[in-house]
CSV table of C-alpha atoms in Angstrom, one decimal:
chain,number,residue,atom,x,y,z
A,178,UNK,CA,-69.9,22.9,17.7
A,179,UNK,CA,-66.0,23.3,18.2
A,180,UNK,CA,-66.9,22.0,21.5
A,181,UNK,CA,-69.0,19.6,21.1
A,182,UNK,CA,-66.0,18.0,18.3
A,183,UNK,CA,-63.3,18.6,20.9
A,184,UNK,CA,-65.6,16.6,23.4
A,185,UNK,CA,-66.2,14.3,20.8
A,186,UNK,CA,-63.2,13.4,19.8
A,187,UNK,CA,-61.8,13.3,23.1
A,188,UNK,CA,-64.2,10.6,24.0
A,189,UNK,CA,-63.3,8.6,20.7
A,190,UNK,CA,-59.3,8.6,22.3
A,191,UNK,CA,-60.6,7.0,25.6
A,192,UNK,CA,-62.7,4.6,23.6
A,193,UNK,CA,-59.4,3.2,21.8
A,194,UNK,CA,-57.4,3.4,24.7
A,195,UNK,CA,-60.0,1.1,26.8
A,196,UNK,CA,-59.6,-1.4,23.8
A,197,UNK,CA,-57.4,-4.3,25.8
A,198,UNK,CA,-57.7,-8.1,25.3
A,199,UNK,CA,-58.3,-9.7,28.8
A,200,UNK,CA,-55.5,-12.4,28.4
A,201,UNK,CA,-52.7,-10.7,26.3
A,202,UNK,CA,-53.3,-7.7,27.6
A,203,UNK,CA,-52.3,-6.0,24.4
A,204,UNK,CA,-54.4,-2.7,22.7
A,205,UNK,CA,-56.3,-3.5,20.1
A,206,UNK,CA,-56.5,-1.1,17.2
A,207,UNK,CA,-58.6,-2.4,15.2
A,208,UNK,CA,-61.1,-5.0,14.9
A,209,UNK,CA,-62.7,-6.5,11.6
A,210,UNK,CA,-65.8,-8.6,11.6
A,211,UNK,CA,-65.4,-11.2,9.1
A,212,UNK,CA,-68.8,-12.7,10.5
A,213,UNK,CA,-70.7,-14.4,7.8
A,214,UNK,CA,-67.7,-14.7,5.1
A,215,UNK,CA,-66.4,-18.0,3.9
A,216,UNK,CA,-63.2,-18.8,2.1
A,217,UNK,CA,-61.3,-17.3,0.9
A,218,UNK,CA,-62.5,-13.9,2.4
A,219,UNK,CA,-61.6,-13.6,6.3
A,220,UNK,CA,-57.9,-13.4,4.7
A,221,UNK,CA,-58.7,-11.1,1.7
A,222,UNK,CA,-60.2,-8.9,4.6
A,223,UNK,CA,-57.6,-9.2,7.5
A,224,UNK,CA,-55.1,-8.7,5.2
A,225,UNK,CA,-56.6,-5.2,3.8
A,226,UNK,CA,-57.2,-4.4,7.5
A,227,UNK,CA,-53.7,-5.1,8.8
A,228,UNK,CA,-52.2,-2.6,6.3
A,229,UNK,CA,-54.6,0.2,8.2
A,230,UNK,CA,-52.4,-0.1,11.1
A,231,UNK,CA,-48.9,0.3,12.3
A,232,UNK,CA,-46.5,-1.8,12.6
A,233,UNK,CA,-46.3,-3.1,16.3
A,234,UNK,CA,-50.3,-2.6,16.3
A,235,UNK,CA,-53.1,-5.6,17.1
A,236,UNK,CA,-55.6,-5.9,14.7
A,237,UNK,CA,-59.0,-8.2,16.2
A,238,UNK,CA,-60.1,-10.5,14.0
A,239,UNK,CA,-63.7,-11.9,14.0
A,240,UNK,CA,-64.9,-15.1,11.8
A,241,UNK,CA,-67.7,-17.7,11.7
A,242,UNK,CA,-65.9,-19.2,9.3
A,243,UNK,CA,-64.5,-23.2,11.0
A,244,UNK,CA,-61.5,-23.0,8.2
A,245,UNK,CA,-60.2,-19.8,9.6
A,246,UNK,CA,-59.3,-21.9,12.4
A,247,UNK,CA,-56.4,-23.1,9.8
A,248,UNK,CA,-56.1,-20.6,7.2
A,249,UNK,CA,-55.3,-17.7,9.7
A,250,UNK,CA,-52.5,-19.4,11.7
A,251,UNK,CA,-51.1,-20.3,7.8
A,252,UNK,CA,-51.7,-17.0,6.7
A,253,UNK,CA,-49.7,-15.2,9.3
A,254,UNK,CA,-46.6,-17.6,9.1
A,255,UNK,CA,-46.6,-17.1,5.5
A,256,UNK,CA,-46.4,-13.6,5.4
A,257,UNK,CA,-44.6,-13.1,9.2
A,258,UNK,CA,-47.2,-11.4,11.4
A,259,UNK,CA,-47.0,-12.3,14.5
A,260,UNK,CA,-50.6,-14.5,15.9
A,261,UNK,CA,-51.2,-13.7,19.6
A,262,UNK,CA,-54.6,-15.5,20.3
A,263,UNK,CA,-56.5,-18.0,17.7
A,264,UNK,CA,-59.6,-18.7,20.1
A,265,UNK,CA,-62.4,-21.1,19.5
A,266,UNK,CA,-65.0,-19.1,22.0
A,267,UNK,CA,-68.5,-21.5,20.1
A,268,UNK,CA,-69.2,-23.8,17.5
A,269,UNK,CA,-69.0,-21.0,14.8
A,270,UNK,CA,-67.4,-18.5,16.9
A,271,UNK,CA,-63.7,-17.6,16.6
A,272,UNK,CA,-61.9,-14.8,17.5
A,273,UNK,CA,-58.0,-14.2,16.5
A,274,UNK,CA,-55.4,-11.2,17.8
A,275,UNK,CA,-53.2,-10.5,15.2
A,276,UNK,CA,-49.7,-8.2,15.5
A,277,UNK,CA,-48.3,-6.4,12.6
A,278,UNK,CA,-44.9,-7.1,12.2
A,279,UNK,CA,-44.0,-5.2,9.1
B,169,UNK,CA,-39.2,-16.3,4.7
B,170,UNK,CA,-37.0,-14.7,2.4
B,171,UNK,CA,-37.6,-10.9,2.7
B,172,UNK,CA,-36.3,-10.1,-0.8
B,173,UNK,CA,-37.9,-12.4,-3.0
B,174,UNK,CA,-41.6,-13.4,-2.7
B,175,UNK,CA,-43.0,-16.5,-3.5
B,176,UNK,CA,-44.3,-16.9,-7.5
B,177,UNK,CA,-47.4,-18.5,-8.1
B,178,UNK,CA,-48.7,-19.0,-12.3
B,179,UNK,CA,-51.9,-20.1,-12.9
B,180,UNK,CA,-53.5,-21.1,-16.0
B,181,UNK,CA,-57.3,-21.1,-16.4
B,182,UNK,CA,-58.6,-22.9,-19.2
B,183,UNK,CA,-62.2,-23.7,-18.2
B,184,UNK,CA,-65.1,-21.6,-18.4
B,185,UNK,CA,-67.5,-22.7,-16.3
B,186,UNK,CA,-69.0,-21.3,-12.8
B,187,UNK,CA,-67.8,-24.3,-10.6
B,188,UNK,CA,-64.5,-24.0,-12.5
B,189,UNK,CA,-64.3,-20.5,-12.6
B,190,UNK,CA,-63.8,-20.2,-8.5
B,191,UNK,CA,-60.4,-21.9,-8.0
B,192,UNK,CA,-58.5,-19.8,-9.9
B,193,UNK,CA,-59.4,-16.4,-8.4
B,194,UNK,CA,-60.0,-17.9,-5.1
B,195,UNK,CA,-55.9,-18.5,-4.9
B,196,UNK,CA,-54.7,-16.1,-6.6
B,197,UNK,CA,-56.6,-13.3,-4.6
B,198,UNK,CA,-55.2,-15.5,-1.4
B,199,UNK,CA,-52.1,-15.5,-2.8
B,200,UNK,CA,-51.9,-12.5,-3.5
B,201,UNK,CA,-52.6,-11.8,0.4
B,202,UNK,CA,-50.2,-14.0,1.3
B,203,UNK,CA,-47.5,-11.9,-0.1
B,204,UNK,CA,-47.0,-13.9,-3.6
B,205,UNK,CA,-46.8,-12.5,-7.0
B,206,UNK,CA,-49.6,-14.1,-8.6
B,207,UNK,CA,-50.4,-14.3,-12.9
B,208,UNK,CA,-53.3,-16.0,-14.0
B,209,UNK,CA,-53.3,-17.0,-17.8
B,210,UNK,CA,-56.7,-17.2,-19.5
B,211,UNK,CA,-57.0,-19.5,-22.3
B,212,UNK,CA,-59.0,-21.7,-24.6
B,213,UNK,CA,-62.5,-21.4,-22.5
B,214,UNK,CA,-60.9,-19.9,-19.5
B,215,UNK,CA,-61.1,-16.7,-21.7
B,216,UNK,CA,-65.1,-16.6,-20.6
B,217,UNK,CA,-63.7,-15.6,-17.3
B,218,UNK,CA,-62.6,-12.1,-18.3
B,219,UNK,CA,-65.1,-11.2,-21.4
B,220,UNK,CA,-67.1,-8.6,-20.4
B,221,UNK,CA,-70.1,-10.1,-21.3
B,222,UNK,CA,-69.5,-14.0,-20.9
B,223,UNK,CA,-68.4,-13.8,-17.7
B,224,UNK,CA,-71.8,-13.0,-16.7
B,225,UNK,CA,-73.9,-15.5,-17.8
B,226,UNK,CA,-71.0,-18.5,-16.7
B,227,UNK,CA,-73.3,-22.1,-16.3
B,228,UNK,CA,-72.5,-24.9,-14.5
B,229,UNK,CA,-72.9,-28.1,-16.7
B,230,UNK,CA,-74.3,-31.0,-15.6
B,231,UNK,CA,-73.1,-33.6,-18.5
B,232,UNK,CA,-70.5,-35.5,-17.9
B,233,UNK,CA,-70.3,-33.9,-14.1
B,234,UNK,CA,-71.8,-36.6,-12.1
B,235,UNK,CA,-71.0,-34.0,-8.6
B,236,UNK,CA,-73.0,-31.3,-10.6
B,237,UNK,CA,-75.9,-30.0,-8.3
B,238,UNK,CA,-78.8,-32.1,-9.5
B,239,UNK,CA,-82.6,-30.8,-10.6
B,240,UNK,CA,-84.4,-33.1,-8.1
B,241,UNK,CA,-82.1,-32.5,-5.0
B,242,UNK,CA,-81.6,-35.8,-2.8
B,243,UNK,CA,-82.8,-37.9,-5.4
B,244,UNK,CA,-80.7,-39.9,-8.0
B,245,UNK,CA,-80.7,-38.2,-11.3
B,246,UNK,CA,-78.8,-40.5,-13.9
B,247,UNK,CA,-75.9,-38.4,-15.5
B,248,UNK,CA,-77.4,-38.8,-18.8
B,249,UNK,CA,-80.8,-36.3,-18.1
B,250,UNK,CA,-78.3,-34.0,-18.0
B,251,UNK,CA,-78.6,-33.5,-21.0
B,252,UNK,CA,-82.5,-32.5,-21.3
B,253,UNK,CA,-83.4,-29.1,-22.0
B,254,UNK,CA,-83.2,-26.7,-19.2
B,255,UNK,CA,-81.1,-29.0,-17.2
B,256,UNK,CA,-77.9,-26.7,-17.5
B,257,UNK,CA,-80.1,-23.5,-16.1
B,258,UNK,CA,-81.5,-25.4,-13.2
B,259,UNK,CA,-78.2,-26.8,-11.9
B,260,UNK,CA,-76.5,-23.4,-12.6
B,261,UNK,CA,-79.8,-22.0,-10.0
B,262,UNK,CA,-79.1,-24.7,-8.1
B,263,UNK,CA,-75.4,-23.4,-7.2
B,264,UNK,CA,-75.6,-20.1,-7.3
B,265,UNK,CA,-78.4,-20.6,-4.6
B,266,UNK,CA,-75.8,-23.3,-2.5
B,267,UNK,CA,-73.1,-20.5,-2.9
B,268,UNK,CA,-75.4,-18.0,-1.7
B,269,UNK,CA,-76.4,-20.0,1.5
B,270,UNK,CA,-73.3,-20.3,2.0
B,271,UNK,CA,-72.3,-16.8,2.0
B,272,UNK,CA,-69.5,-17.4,-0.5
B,273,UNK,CA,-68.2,-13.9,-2.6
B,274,UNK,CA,-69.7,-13.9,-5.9
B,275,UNK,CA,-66.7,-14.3,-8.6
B,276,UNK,CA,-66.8,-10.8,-9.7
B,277,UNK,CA,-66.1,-9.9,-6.5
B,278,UNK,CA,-62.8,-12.1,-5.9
B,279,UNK,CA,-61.2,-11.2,-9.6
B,280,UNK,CA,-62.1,-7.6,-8.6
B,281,UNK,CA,-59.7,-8.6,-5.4
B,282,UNK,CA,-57.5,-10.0,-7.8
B,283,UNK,CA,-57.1,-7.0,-10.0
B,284,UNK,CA,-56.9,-4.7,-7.0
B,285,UNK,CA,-54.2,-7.1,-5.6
B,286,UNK,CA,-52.3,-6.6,-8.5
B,287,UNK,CA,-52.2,-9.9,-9.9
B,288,UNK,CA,-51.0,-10.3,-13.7
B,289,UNK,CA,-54.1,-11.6,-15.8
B,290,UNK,CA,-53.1,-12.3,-18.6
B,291,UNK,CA,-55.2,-12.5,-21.9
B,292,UNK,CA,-54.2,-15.1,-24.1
B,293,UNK,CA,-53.8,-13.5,-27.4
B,294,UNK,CA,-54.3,-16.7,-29.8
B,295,UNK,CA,-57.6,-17.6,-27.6
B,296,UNK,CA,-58.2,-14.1,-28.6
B,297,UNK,CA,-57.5,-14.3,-32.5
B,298,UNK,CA,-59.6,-17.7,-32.7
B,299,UNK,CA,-62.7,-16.7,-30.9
B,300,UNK,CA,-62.5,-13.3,-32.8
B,301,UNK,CA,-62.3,-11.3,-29.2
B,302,UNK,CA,-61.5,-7.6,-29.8
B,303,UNK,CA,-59.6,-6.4,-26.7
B,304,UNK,CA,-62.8,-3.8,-26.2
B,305,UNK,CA,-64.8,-7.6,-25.2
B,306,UNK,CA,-62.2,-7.9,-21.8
B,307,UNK,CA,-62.7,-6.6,-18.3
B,308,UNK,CA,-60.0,-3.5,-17.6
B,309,UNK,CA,-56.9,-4.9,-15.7
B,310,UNK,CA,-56.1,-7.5,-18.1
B,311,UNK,CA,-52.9,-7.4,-20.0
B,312,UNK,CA,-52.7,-9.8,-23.7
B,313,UNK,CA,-49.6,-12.1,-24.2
B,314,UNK,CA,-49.2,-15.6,-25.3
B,315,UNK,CA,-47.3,-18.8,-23.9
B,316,UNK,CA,-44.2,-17.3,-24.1
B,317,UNK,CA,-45.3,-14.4,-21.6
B,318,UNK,CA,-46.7,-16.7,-19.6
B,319,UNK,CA,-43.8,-18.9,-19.1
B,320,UNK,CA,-41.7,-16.5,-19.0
B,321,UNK,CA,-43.2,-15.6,-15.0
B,322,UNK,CA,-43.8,-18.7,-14.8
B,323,UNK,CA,-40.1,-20.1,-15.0
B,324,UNK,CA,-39.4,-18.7,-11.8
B,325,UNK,CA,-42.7,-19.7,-10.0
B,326,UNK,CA,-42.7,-22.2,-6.8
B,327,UNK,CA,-46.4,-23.1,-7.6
B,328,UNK,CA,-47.7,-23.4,-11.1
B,329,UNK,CA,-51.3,-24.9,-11.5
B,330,UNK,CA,-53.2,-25.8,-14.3
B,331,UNK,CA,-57.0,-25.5,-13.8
């Protein structure tokens, strides 16, 4: 059992560590899936999620939600995150890379 | 921005109504994301919005609301049938079932986000004495206080709104 949790865990680290965005090139820590939510909650959500990582960490953020296309970009200049990717990858398809900055 | 002093916004919620209920706790749970102190004051029939039990059964009415979800869908419904019996629970049906489509959070669940955020709600106390609401009727999270309170936070706000 003490093995099979060492193993596990073990596999868990290389999992995270293979996290990478293609273009930035920067880990990802954490990814939410805001699939399906409208306004105002991709933000309610990213927000909660960004304080579950470290500062200097990149949280993934997932939406089907067209105004996210606006309200992330305003959300992170409001509060001072930094926004690495805001990508557009289908009609209602969009994917953002978010840094924490503090 | 400034690090020290976050923005203020103070909002006042006077309606009590579903489609009016949204606005309010849709920005001040943003808001409150965005790094702001929020306070939302809830008076006159805003109050519906944090009794336990009104805040429930909110309706969407459809007098005097010409862009009020009508009974027939597509098809012109003079403003006046609005006031027929039954009209009020089929356009409160009518969009709770757009709001559903549409995926968007139910309003419990966005004042829960506001409460958890930490945003002031504040009860207005002479809504309170009027109606005869005993503070046992309120949602938990809610603090009483009257326009003094209010503008007292609100003095300092950069967005006040009145809904």
């Amino acid at each position: 059992m003490e093995l099979f949790i060492k193993i596990h865990s073990n596999y868990e680290e290389t999992l995270n560590l293979t996290v990478k965005d293609e273009n930035t090139m920067s880990e990802i820590h954490k990814t939410l899936d805001a699939r399906g939510l409208s306004c105002p909650m991709p933000v309610l959500k990213s927000k909660k999620a960004l304080k579950e990582i470290n500062v200097g960490q990149v949280l993934e953020i997932l939406s089907t939600d067209p105004g996210s296309m606006a309200d992330i970009p305003a959300w992170t200049r409001t509060t001072g995150q930094e926004l690495l990717t805001s990508e557009e990858r289908g009609p209602k398809d969009f994917r953002y890379l978010v840094k924490r900055m503090k | 921005m400034s690090e020290d002093k976050p923005k203020r916004m103070a909002i006042i919620a006077s309606q009590g109504t579903l489609d009016a209920a949204y606005p309010p706790v849709i920005l001040a749970s943003t808001g409150v994301a965005m790094d702001m102190e929020v306070a939302i004051f809830f008076t006159f029939y805003g109050f519906d919005l944090i009794h336990k039990k009104r805040s429930k059964d909110l309706k969407v009415s459809p007098i005097a609301n010409p862009a009020a979800p009508k009974a027939f869908g597509l098809m012109p419904v003079p403003n006046w049938m609005g006031m027929l019996p039954g009209m009020t629970r089929i356009a409160t049906m009518m969009m709770k079932s757009w709001m559903k489509k549409a995926n968007v959070a139910k309003f419990e669940e966005l004042r829960e986000a506001c409460i958890e955020g930490g945003v002031r709600m504040i009860a207005c106390q002479m809504t309170m004495d009027v109606m005869g609401i005993k503070e046992k009727d309120i949602i938990d999270g809610v603090e009483t206080g009257g326009a003094a309170t209010f503008l007292e936070f609100a003095k300092d706000a950069d967005i006040t709104l009145f809904m």
